[in-house]
Amino acid sequence: MAVMTPGGTTGWNIQKWQRTIEGATYQKMVLIPVIDEGDRPLNTLNIRKKLRATGNTLGQSDVGTTLTYSTLTDTPVTVTPVGSYVAAAWSQNQQSQIDVAMDDESRGEIEQALAELTDTNACAAIVSLTTVMSQAEVDGPMLRKAMGRLMGNTNGVAMPGGPSQIYGIFSNTQYPALANIEEFNRAEVRGDSENPYVKGVWTRGGGIMLLFTTVITQDTNGWHNALFIPSAFVVAWNTRSLLKRQDLELQERIIAYNNVGTAVKHNFRAVALRTTTSVL
């Protein structure tokens, strides 16, 4: 006797596709929203920086002719913009045979992809920092030494509890290591919980606001993390992210585009923290 098996018989079973589409995941901007913004760069933006003047003590027998004068000029910071784009295309013939508006679905995807690419390019500026600390993974002593160097390099402009917010931007690979630092995982050490022995010593993990991203630059030297204040970097836009939709013959196109430049503005207002191995 024959037995009908609808689930395995061609013509009897039906496939159904969910009308909505599950989106992909992208890294949101982390560095660009917290750094300084410059003027429109056009071809190149030049930022004039003051040179730090130095003082000298005049001996009792010295005369004015022995004074050493400071020349208050400096090499300008240059910001060169680059164009970034994300594009998607499909035929109108395909569009007419589906029940989903692909332009609506694609728009959000490419906008997020462009944001990820733009922040990736911004993080690449960290590589050019000259105050560098490097070890296998970040730990408490490394972070505290970096804070001390940042305070010294900025002559106290950057310091816990100071007027400028201090940020630490790290690769996601360093999250387990940072979670082991007392200033970040113990409330009574951070200062946001009362303790009979320690009260209000640290704020926000020793004065540092942690940022994590998956687009930290990685090369043969490791992952290029950084401790910085916002004025260490600059971002300058010619064109902010634009979305263009075009019909070309029988093809639908969506292009997201921007033109932006990033650079290190004050080298001594950031400390590079290179990690050479992943702790994950």
PDB file of C-alpha atoms in Angstrom:
ATOM      1  CA  MET A   1       0.000   0.000   0.000  1.00  0.00           C
ATOM      2  CA  ALA A   2       1.377   3.435  -0.952  1.00  0.00           C
ATOM      3  CA  VAL A   3       1.719   6.039   1.822  1.00  0.00           C
ATOM      4  CA  MET A   4       1.520   9.738   1.075  1.00  0.00           C
ATOM      5  CA  THR A   5       4.192  11.889   2.792  1.00  0.00           C
ATOM      6  CA  PRO A   6       3.266  15.534   2.094  1.00  0.00           C
ATOM      7  CA  GLY A   7       6.393  16.885   3.772  1.00  0.00           C
ATOM      8  CA  GLY A   8       8.682  15.041   1.392  1.00  0.00           C
ATOM      9  CA  THR A   9       6.619  14.993  -1.785  1.00  0.00           C
ATOM     10  CA  THR A  10       7.222  17.617  -4.457  1.00  0.00           C
ATOM     11  CA  GLY A  11       4.101  19.655  -5.039  1.00  0.00           C
ATOM     12  CA  TRP A  12       2.508  18.945  -1.680  1.00  0.00           C
ATOM     13  CA  ASN A  13       4.817  20.928   0.625  1.00  0.00           C
ATOM     14  CA  ILE A  14       4.854  24.739   0.622  1.00  0.00           C
ATOM     15  CA  GLN A  15       7.713  27.090   1.461  1.00  0.00           C
ATOM     16  CA  LYS A  16       6.865  30.373   3.070  1.00  0.00           C
ATOM     17  CA  TRP A  17       9.188  33.334   3.473  1.00  0.00           C
ATOM     18  CA  GLN A  18       8.759  35.782   6.339  1.00  0.00           C
ATOM     19  CA  ARG A  19       7.807  39.179   4.946  1.00  0.00           C
ATOM     20  CA  THR A  20      10.212  41.109   7.129  1.00  0.00           C
ATOM     21  CA  ILE A  21      13.974  40.813   6.716  1.00  0.00           C
ATOM     22  CA  GLU A  22      16.456  40.437   9.540  1.00  0.00           C
ATOM     23  CA  GLY A  23      19.144  43.094   9.332  1.00  0.00           C
ATOM     24  CA  ALA A  24      22.900  42.667   9.664  1.00  0.00           C
ATOM     25  CA  THR A  25      24.906  44.241  12.500  1.00  0.00           C
ATOM     26  CA  TYR A  26      27.412  47.052  12.111  1.00  0.00           C
ATOM     27  CA  GLN A  27      29.747  48.915  14.441  1.00  0.00           C
ATOM     28  CA  LYS A  28      28.316  52.309  15.362  1.00  0.00           C
ATOM     29  CA  MET A  29      30.516  55.397  15.442  1.00  0.00           C
ATOM     30  CA  VAL A  30      32.401  55.658  18.715  1.00  0.00           C
ATOM     31  CA  LEU A  31      35.434  57.899  18.167  1.00  0.00           C
ATOM     32  CA  ILE A  32      34.019  60.551  15.815  1.00  0.00           C
ATOM     33  CA  PRO A  33      31.126  61.666  18.102  1.00  0.00           C
ATOM     34  CA  VAL A  34      33.488  62.555  20.981  1.00  0.00           C
ATOM     35  CA  ILE A  35      36.367  64.383  19.222  1.00  0.00           C
ATOM     36  CA  ASP A  36      36.662  68.004  18.101  1.00  0.00           C
ATOM     37  CA  GLU A  37      35.167  69.136  14.815  1.00  0.00           C
ATOM     38  CA  GLY A  38      37.070  71.447  12.483  1.00  0.00           C
ATOM     39  CA  ASP A  39      36.103  73.782   9.672  1.00  0.00           C
ATOM     40  CA  ARG A  40      35.195  72.566   6.211  1.00  0.00           C
ATOM     41  CA  PRO A  41      38.522  71.306   4.795  1.00  0.00           C
ATOM     42  CA  LEU A  42      37.855  71.710   1.038  1.00  0.00           C
ATOM     43  CA  ASN A  43      41.082  70.241  -0.422  1.00  0.00           C
ATOM     44  CA  THR A  44      43.116  70.535   2.805  1.00  0.00           C
ATOM     45  CA  LEU A  45      42.412  72.052   6.206  1.00  0.00           C
ATOM     46  CA  ASN A  46      45.367  73.674   7.990  1.00  0.00           C
ATOM     47  CA  ILE A  47      44.971  74.162  11.733  1.00  0.00           C
ATOM     48  CA  ARG A  48      47.284  76.714  13.327  1.00  0.00           C
ATOM     49  CA  LYS A  49      48.693  75.615  16.664  1.00  0.00           C
ATOM     50  CA  LYS A  50      50.502  77.748  19.222  1.00  0.00           C
ATOM     51  CA  LEU A  51      53.949  76.714  20.300  1.00  0.00           C
ATOM     52  CA  ARG A  52      54.419  76.419  24.043  1.00  0.00           C
ATOM     53  CA  ALA A  53      56.463  79.286  25.446  1.00  0.00           C
ATOM     54  CA  THR A  54      59.122  78.539  28.059  1.00  0.00           C
ATOM     55  CA  GLY A  55      60.278  80.654  30.966  1.00  0.00           C
ATOM     56  CA  ASN A  56      63.704  81.138  32.545  1.00  0.00           C
ATOM     57  CA  THR A  57      64.867  82.425  35.908  1.00  0.00           C
ATOM     58  CA  LEU A  58      67.009  85.534  35.734  1.00  0.00           C
ATOM     59  CA  GLY A  59      70.000  85.605  38.066  1.00  0.00           C
ATOM     60  CA  GLN A  60      70.681  88.643  40.246  1.00  0.00           C
ATOM     61  CA  SER A  61      73.736  89.658  38.227  1.00  0.00           C
ATOM     62  CA  ASP A  62      72.164  88.998  34.813  1.00  0.00           C
ATOM     63  CA  VAL A  63      71.065  91.790  32.506  1.00  0.00           C
ATOM     64  CA  GLY A  64      68.286  91.926  29.929  1.00  0.00           C
ATOM     65  CA  THR A  65      70.581  91.168  27.009  1.00  0.00           C
ATOM     66  CA  THR A  66      70.945  87.586  28.243  1.00  0.00           C
ATOM     67  CA  LEU A  67      67.228  86.824  27.915  1.00  0.00           C
ATOM     68  CA  THR A  68      66.232  83.890  25.724  1.00  0.00           C
ATOM     69  CA  TYR A  69      63.246  84.635  23.539  1.00  0.00           C
ATOM     70  CA  SER A  70      60.643  82.095  22.440  1.00  0.00           C
ATOM     71  CA  THR A  71      59.461  82.095  18.839  1.00  0.00           C
ATOM     72  CA  LEU A  72      55.735  81.463  19.008  1.00  0.00           C
ATOM     73  CA  THR A  73      55.294  79.681  15.694  1.00  0.00           C
ATOM     74  CA  ASP A  74      54.576  76.060  14.996  1.00  0.00           C
ATOM     75  CA  THR A  75      53.969  73.607  12.181  1.00  0.00           C
ATOM     76  CA  PRO A  76      50.257  73.561  11.339  1.00  0.00           C
ATOM     77  CA  VAL A  77      48.148  70.432  11.510  1.00  0.00           C
ATOM     78  CA  THR A  78      46.859  69.359   8.109  1.00  0.00           C
ATOM     79  CA  VAL A  79      43.624  67.483   7.544  1.00  0.00           C
ATOM     80  CA  THR A  80      43.208  65.868   4.131  1.00  0.00           C
ATOM     81  CA  PRO A  81      39.691  64.630   3.369  1.00  0.00           C
ATOM     82  CA  VAL A  82      38.890  61.389   1.599  1.00  0.00           C
ATOM     83  CA  GLY A  83      35.688  60.117   0.054  1.00  0.00           C
ATOM     84  CA  SER A  84      33.953  56.997   1.340  1.00  0.00           C
ATOM     85  CA  TYR A  85      30.977  55.250  -0.170  1.00  0.00           C
ATOM     86  CA  VAL A  86      28.800  52.175   0.102  1.00  0.00           C
ATOM     87  CA  ALA A  87      26.672  51.129  -2.888  1.00  0.00           C
ATOM     88  CA  ALA A  88      23.986  48.550  -3.612  1.00  0.00           C
ATOM     89  CA  ALA A  89      22.223  47.769  -6.896  1.00  0.00           C
ATOM     90  CA  TRP A  90      19.566  45.426  -8.287  1.00  0.00           C
ATOM     91  CA  SER A  91      17.487  45.237 -11.421  1.00  0.00           C
ATOM     92  CA  GLN A  92      13.976  46.617 -11.698  1.00  0.00           C
ATOM     93  CA  ASN A  93      12.996  43.264 -13.171  1.00  0.00           C
ATOM     94  CA  GLN A  94      13.926  41.596  -9.881  1.00  0.00           C
ATOM     95  CA  GLN A  95      12.198  44.335  -7.910  1.00  0.00           C
ATOM     96  CA  SER A  96       8.921  43.700  -9.732  1.00  0.00           C
ATOM     97  CA  GLN A  97       8.890  40.002  -8.736  1.00  0.00           C
ATOM     98  CA  ILE A  98       9.224  40.376  -4.958  1.00  0.00           C
ATOM     99  CA  ASP A  99       6.935  41.686  -2.245  1.00  0.00           C
ATOM    100  CA  VAL A 100       9.632  43.613  -0.339  1.00  0.00           C
ATOM    101  CA  ALA A 101      10.742  47.169  -1.071  1.00  0.00           C
ATOM    102  CA  MET A 102      14.456  46.553  -1.458  1.00  0.00           C
ATOM    103  CA  ASP A 103      15.308  50.256  -1.465  1.00  0.00           C
ATOM    104  CA  ASP A 104      13.825  50.625   2.019  1.00  0.00           C
ATOM    105  CA  GLU A 105      15.611  47.522   3.303  1.00  0.00           C
ATOM    106  CA  SER A 106      18.918  48.477   1.713  1.00  0.00           C
ATOM    107  CA  ARG A 107      18.933  52.097   2.828  1.00  0.00           C
ATOM    108  CA  GLY A 108      19.448  51.340   6.503  1.00  0.00           C
ATOM    109  CA  GLU A 109      22.088  48.719   5.763  1.00  0.00           C
ATOM    110  CA  ILE A 110      24.317  50.955   3.691  1.00  0.00           C
ATOM    111  CA  GLU A 111      23.954  53.909   6.060  1.00  0.00           C
ATOM    112  CA  GLN A 112      25.204  51.743   8.909  1.00  0.00           C
ATOM    113  CA  ALA A 113      27.998  50.350   6.743  1.00  0.00           C
ATOM    114  CA  LEU A 114      29.174  53.872   5.884  1.00  0.00           C
ATOM    115  CA  ALA A 115      29.157  54.887   9.560  1.00  0.00           C
ATOM    116  CA  GLU A 116      31.293  51.845  10.378  1.00  0.00           C
ATOM    117  CA  LEU A 117      33.745  52.618   7.556  1.00  0.00           C
ATOM    118  CA  THR A 118      34.050  56.288   8.552  1.00  0.00           C
ATOM    119  CA  ASP A 119      34.828  55.483  12.190  1.00  0.00           C
ATOM    120  CA  THR A 120      37.324  52.844  11.027  1.00  0.00           C
ATOM    121  CA  ASN A 121      39.185  55.534   9.093  1.00  0.00           C
ATOM    122  CA  ALA A 122      39.097  57.861  12.110  1.00  0.00           C
ATOM    123  CA  CYS A 123      40.596  55.218  14.409  1.00  0.00           C
ATOM    124  CA  ALA A 124      43.527  54.919  11.997  1.00  0.00           C
ATOM    125  CA  ALA A 125      44.751  58.341  13.222  1.00  0.00           C
ATOM    126  CA  ILE A 126      45.736  56.734  16.527  1.00  0.00           C
ATOM    127  CA  VAL A 127      48.603  54.953  14.768  1.00  0.00           C
ATOM    128  CA  SER A 128      50.510  58.238  14.325  1.00  0.00           C
ATOM    129  CA  LEU A 129      50.627  59.093  18.049  1.00  0.00           C
ATOM    130  CA  THR A 130      54.190  59.298  19.381  1.00  0.00           C
ATOM    131  CA  THR A 131      53.614  58.723  23.100  1.00  0.00           C
ATOM    132  CA  VAL A 132      53.245  54.950  23.042  1.00  0.00           C
ATOM    133  CA  MET A 133      52.967  52.239  25.686  1.00  0.00           C
ATOM    134  CA  SER A 134      52.905  48.610  24.596  1.00  0.00           C
ATOM    135  CA  GLN A 135      52.374  45.271  26.284  1.00  0.00           C
ATOM    136  CA  ALA A 136      50.462  42.037  25.760  1.00  0.00           C
ATOM    137  CA  GLU A 137      47.213  43.318  27.266  1.00  0.00           C
ATOM    138  CA  VAL A 138      46.103  46.400  29.140  1.00  0.00           C
ATOM    139  CA  ASP A 139      46.115  46.208  32.940  1.00  0.00           C
ATOM    140  CA  GLY A 140      45.808  48.535  35.913  1.00  0.00           C
ATOM    141  CA  PRO A 141      49.474  49.605  36.117  1.00  0.00           C
ATOM    142  CA  MET A 142      49.577  50.334  32.370  1.00  0.00           C
ATOM    143  CA  LEU A 143      46.409  52.417  32.484  1.00  0.00           C
ATOM    144  CA  ARG A 144      47.536  54.346  35.569  1.00  0.00           C
ATOM    145  CA  LYS A 145      50.937  55.072  34.025  1.00  0.00           C
ATOM    146  CA  ALA A 146      49.199  56.233  30.852  1.00  0.00           C
ATOM    147  CA  MET A 147      47.032  58.585  32.903  1.00  0.00           C
ATOM    148  CA  GLY A 148      50.147  59.954  34.587  1.00  0.00           C
ATOM    149  CA  ARG A 149      51.828  60.501  31.214  1.00  0.00           C
ATOM    150  CA  LEU A 150      48.728  62.201  29.858  1.00  0.00           C
ATOM    151  CA  MET A 151      48.688  64.559  32.839  1.00  0.00           C
ATOM    152  CA  GLY A 152      52.385  65.309  32.390  1.00  0.00           C
ATOM    153  CA  ASN A 153      52.209  65.771  28.617  1.00  0.00           C
ATOM    154  CA  THR A 154      49.280  68.191  28.915  1.00  0.00           C
ATOM    155  CA  ASN A 155      50.669  70.022  31.969  1.00  0.00           C
ATOM    156  CA  GLY A 156      47.584  69.110  33.936  1.00  0.00           C
ATOM    157  CA  VAL A 157      45.005  69.961  31.278  1.00  0.00           C
ATOM    158  CA  ALA A 158      43.978  66.301  31.288  1.00  0.00           C
ATOM    159  CA  MET A 159      43.574  64.905  34.772  1.00  0.00           C
ATOM    160  CA  PRO A 160      40.931  63.018  36.776  1.00  0.00           C
ATOM    161  CA  GLY A 161      38.239  65.441  37.851  1.00  0.00           C
ATOM    162  CA  GLY A 162      39.548  68.108  35.476  1.00  0.00           C
ATOM    163  CA  PRO A 163      37.530  70.175  32.992  1.00  0.00           C
ATOM    164  CA  SER A 164      38.201  67.872  30.025  1.00  0.00           C
ATOM    165  CA  GLN A 165      36.580  64.441  29.844  1.00  0.00           C
ATOM    166  CA  ILE A 166      39.203  61.727  29.435  1.00  0.00           C
ATOM    167  CA  TYR A 167      38.286  58.845  27.150  1.00  0.00           C
ATOM    168  CA  GLY A 168      39.856  55.461  26.680  1.00  0.00           C
ATOM    169  CA  ILE A 169      39.034  53.786  23.374  1.00  0.00           C
ATOM    170  CA  PHE A 170      39.832  50.078  23.258  1.00  0.00           C
ATOM    171  CA  SER A 171      39.380  47.074  21.038  1.00  0.00           C
ATOM    172  CA  ASN A 172      36.668  44.689  22.171  1.00  0.00           C
ATOM    173  CA  THR A 173      39.470  42.136  22.696  1.00  0.00           C
ATOM    174  CA  GLN A 174      40.558  44.105  25.766  1.00  0.00           C
ATOM    175  CA  TYR A 175      37.222  44.023  27.579  1.00  0.00           C
ATOM    176  CA  PRO A 176      38.114  41.044  29.821  1.00  0.00           C
ATOM    177  CA  ALA A 177      41.411  42.669  30.805  1.00  0.00           C
ATOM    178  CA  LEU A 178      39.802  46.039  31.576  1.00  0.00           C
ATOM    179  CA  ALA A 179      37.086  44.329  33.606  1.00  0.00           C
ATOM    180  CA  ASN A 180      39.805  43.061  35.957  1.00  0.00           C
ATOM    181  CA  ILE A 181      40.988  46.579  36.812  1.00  0.00           C
ATOM    182  CA  GLU A 182      39.708  47.627  40.226  1.00  0.00           C
ATOM    183  CA  GLU A 183      38.765  51.147  39.216  1.00  0.00           C
ATOM    184  CA  PHE A 184      36.187  49.761  36.814  1.00  0.00           C
ATOM    185  CA  ASN A 185      34.764  46.670  38.505  1.00  0.00           C
ATOM    186  CA  ARG A 186      34.491  47.745  42.152  1.00  0.00           C
ATOM    187  CA  ALA A 187      32.021  50.435  43.092  1.00  0.00           C
ATOM    188  CA  GLU A 188      33.740  51.299  46.376  1.00  0.00           C
ATOM    189  CA  VAL A 189      36.981  51.992  44.514  1.00  0.00           C
ATOM    190  CA  ARG A 190      35.300  53.957  41.719  1.00  0.00           C
ATOM    191  CA  GLY A 191      33.723  56.239  44.290  1.00  0.00           C
ATOM    192  CA  ASP A 192      30.066  55.720  43.350  1.00  0.00           C
ATOM    193  CA  SER A 193      29.337  53.652  46.461  1.00  0.00           C
ATOM    194  CA  GLU A 194      29.910  54.498  50.107  1.00  0.00           C
ATOM    195  CA  ASN A 195      32.640  52.639  51.935  1.00  0.00           C
ATOM    196  CA  PRO A 196      33.975  53.343  55.434  1.00  0.00           C
ATOM    197  CA  TYR A 197      37.558  53.196  54.176  1.00  0.00           C
ATOM    198  CA  VAL A 198      37.361  54.505  50.603  1.00  0.00           C
ATOM    199  CA  LYS A 199      34.948  57.235  49.551  1.00  0.00           C
ATOM    200  CA  GLY A 200      35.004  59.289  46.369  1.00  0.00           C
ATOM    201  CA  VAL A 201      38.624  58.538  45.465  1.00  0.00           C
ATOM    202  CA  TRP A 202      37.931  57.550  41.876  1.00  0.00           C
ATOM    203  CA  THR A 203      35.247  58.828  39.524  1.00  0.00           C
ATOM    204  CA  ARG A 204      34.121  56.820  36.528  1.00  0.00           C
ATOM    205  CA  GLY A 205      36.989  54.398  36.800  1.00  0.00           C
ATOM    206  CA  GLY A 206      39.759  56.769  37.782  1.00  0.00           C
ATOM    207  CA  GLY A 207      38.433  59.608  35.650  1.00  0.00           C
ATOM    208  CA  ILE A 208      38.321  57.594  32.399  1.00  0.00           C
ATOM    209  CA  MET A 209      35.225  57.041  30.292  1.00  0.00           C
ATOM    210  CA  LEU A 210      35.698  53.707  28.525  1.00  0.00           C
ATOM    211  CA  LEU A 211      34.729  53.294  24.866  1.00  0.00           C
ATOM    212  CA  PHE A 212      34.791  49.949  23.074  1.00  0.00           C
ATOM    213  CA  THR A 213      34.826  49.354  19.342  1.00  0.00           C
ATOM    214  CA  THR A 214      35.467  46.486  16.959  1.00  0.00           C
ATOM    215  CA  VAL A 215      37.193  48.728  14.399  1.00  0.00           C
ATOM    216  CA  ILE A 216      40.372  49.632  16.318  1.00  0.00           C
ATOM    217  CA  THR A 217      43.274  49.533  13.867  1.00  0.00           C
ATOM    218  CA  GLN A 218      45.205  46.263  14.013  1.00  0.00           C
ATOM    219  CA  ASP A 219      48.540  45.740  12.255  1.00  0.00           C
ATOM    220  CA  THR A 220      51.842  43.972  12.890  1.00  0.00           C
ATOM    221  CA  ASN A 221      52.371  46.120  16.006  1.00  0.00           C
ATOM    222  CA  GLY A 222      49.086  45.017  17.571  1.00  0.00           C
ATOM    223  CA  TRP A 223      45.851  46.829  18.392  1.00  0.00           C
ATOM    224  CA  HIS A 224      46.119  50.627  18.546  1.00  0.00           C
ATOM    225  CA  ASN A 225      44.055  51.691  21.557  1.00  0.00           C
ATOM    226  CA  ALA A 226      44.317  55.172  23.087  1.00  0.00           C
ATOM    227  CA  LEU A 227      43.759  57.325  26.146  1.00  0.00           C
ATOM    228  CA  PHE A 228      42.821  60.865  25.086  1.00  0.00           C
ATOM    229  CA  ILE A 229      40.866  64.051  25.575  1.00  0.00           C
ATOM    230  CA  PRO A 230      38.584  65.273  22.738  1.00  0.00           C
ATOM    231  CA  SER A 231      40.956  67.992  21.486  1.00  0.00           C
ATOM    232  CA  ALA A 232      43.619  65.371  20.677  1.00  0.00           C
ATOM    233  CA  PHE A 233      41.852  64.572  17.396  1.00  0.00           C
ATOM    234  CA  VAL A 234      39.889  66.526  14.818  1.00  0.00           C
ATOM    235  CA  VAL A 235      37.289  65.526  12.254  1.00  0.00           C
ATOM    236  CA  ALA A 236      36.427  67.824   9.331  1.00  0.00           C
ATOM    237  CA  TRP A 237      33.584  67.285   6.859  1.00  0.00           C
ATOM    238  CA  ASN A 238      33.205  68.433   3.289  1.00  0.00           C
ATOM    239  CA  THR A 239      30.106  66.304   2.782  1.00  0.00           C
ATOM    240  CA  ARG A 240      28.258  64.605   5.587  1.00  0.00           C
ATOM    241  CA  SER A 241      26.697  61.261   4.864  1.00  0.00           C
ATOM    242  CA  LEU A 242      24.322  61.543   1.922  1.00  0.00           C
ATOM    243  CA  LEU A 243      22.038  58.897   0.482  1.00  0.00           C
ATOM    244  CA  LYS A 244      21.264  58.956  -3.234  1.00  0.00           C
ATOM    245  CA  ARG A 245      18.783  56.745  -5.038  1.00  0.00           C
ATOM    246  CA  GLN A 246      19.032  56.429  -8.817  1.00  0.00           C
ATOM    247  CA  ASP A 247      17.151  54.675 -11.603  1.00  0.00           C
ATOM    248  CA  LEU A 248      19.536  53.792 -14.404  1.00  0.00           C
ATOM    249  CA  GLU A 249      17.853  52.067 -17.343  1.00  0.00           C
ATOM    250  CA  LEU A 250      16.561  48.874 -15.706  1.00  0.00           C
ATOM    251  CA  GLN A 251      18.671  49.093 -12.549  1.00  0.00           C
ATOM    252  CA  GLU A 252      17.951  50.508  -9.115  1.00  0.00           C
ATOM    253  CA  ARG A 253      20.918  51.987  -7.261  1.00  0.00           C
ATOM    254  CA  ILE A 254      21.413  53.319  -3.744  1.00  0.00           C
ATOM    255  CA  ILE A 255      24.690  55.013  -2.859  1.00  0.00           C
ATOM    256  CA  ALA A 256      25.715  56.389   0.561  1.00  0.00           C
ATOM    257  CA  TYR A 257      28.622  58.810   0.391  1.00  0.00           C
ATOM    258  CA  ASN A 258      30.612  61.233   2.522  1.00  0.00           C
ATOM    259  CA  ASN A 259      33.821  63.245   2.279  1.00  0.00           C
ATOM    260  CA  VAL A 260      35.650  63.675   5.572  1.00  0.00           C
ATOM    261  CA  GLY A 261      39.133  63.945   7.025  1.00  0.00           C
ATOM    262  CA  THR A 262      40.510  63.079  10.466  1.00  0.00           C
ATOM    263  CA  ALA A 263      43.888  63.788  12.014  1.00  0.00           C
ATOM    264  CA  VAL A 264      45.797  64.073  15.267  1.00  0.00           C
ATOM    265  CA  LYS A 265      45.448  67.716  16.349  1.00  0.00           C
ATOM    266  CA  HIS A 266      47.396  67.695  19.629  1.00  0.00           C
ATOM    267  CA  ASN A 267      49.804  64.793  19.777  1.00  0.00           C
ATOM    268  CA  PHE A 268      50.548  65.167  23.508  1.00  0.00           C
ATOM    269  CA  ARG A 269      46.852  65.071  24.438  1.00  0.00           C
ATOM    270  CA  ALA A 270      46.661  61.350  23.715  1.00  0.00           C
ATOM    271  CA  VAL A 271      48.631  58.266  24.706  1.00  0.00           C
ATOM    272  CA  ALA A 272      48.643  55.205  22.472  1.00  0.00           C
ATOM    273  CA  LEU A 273      48.125  51.922  24.342  1.00  0.00           C
ATOM    274  CA  ARG A 274      49.171  49.100  22.048  1.00  0.00           C
ATOM    275  CA  THR A 275      48.156  45.587  22.959  1.00  0.00           C
ATOM    276  CA  THR A 276      50.006  42.807  21.193  1.00  0.00           C
ATOM    277  CA  THR A 277      47.841  39.790  21.987  1.00  0.00           C
ATOM    278  CA  SER A 278      44.124  39.187  22.279  1.00  0.00           C
ATOM    279  CA  VAL A 279      42.833  38.170  25.692  1.00  0.00           C
ATOM    280  CA  LEU A 280      39.691  36.594  24.270  1.00  0.00           C
TER     281      LEU A 280
END
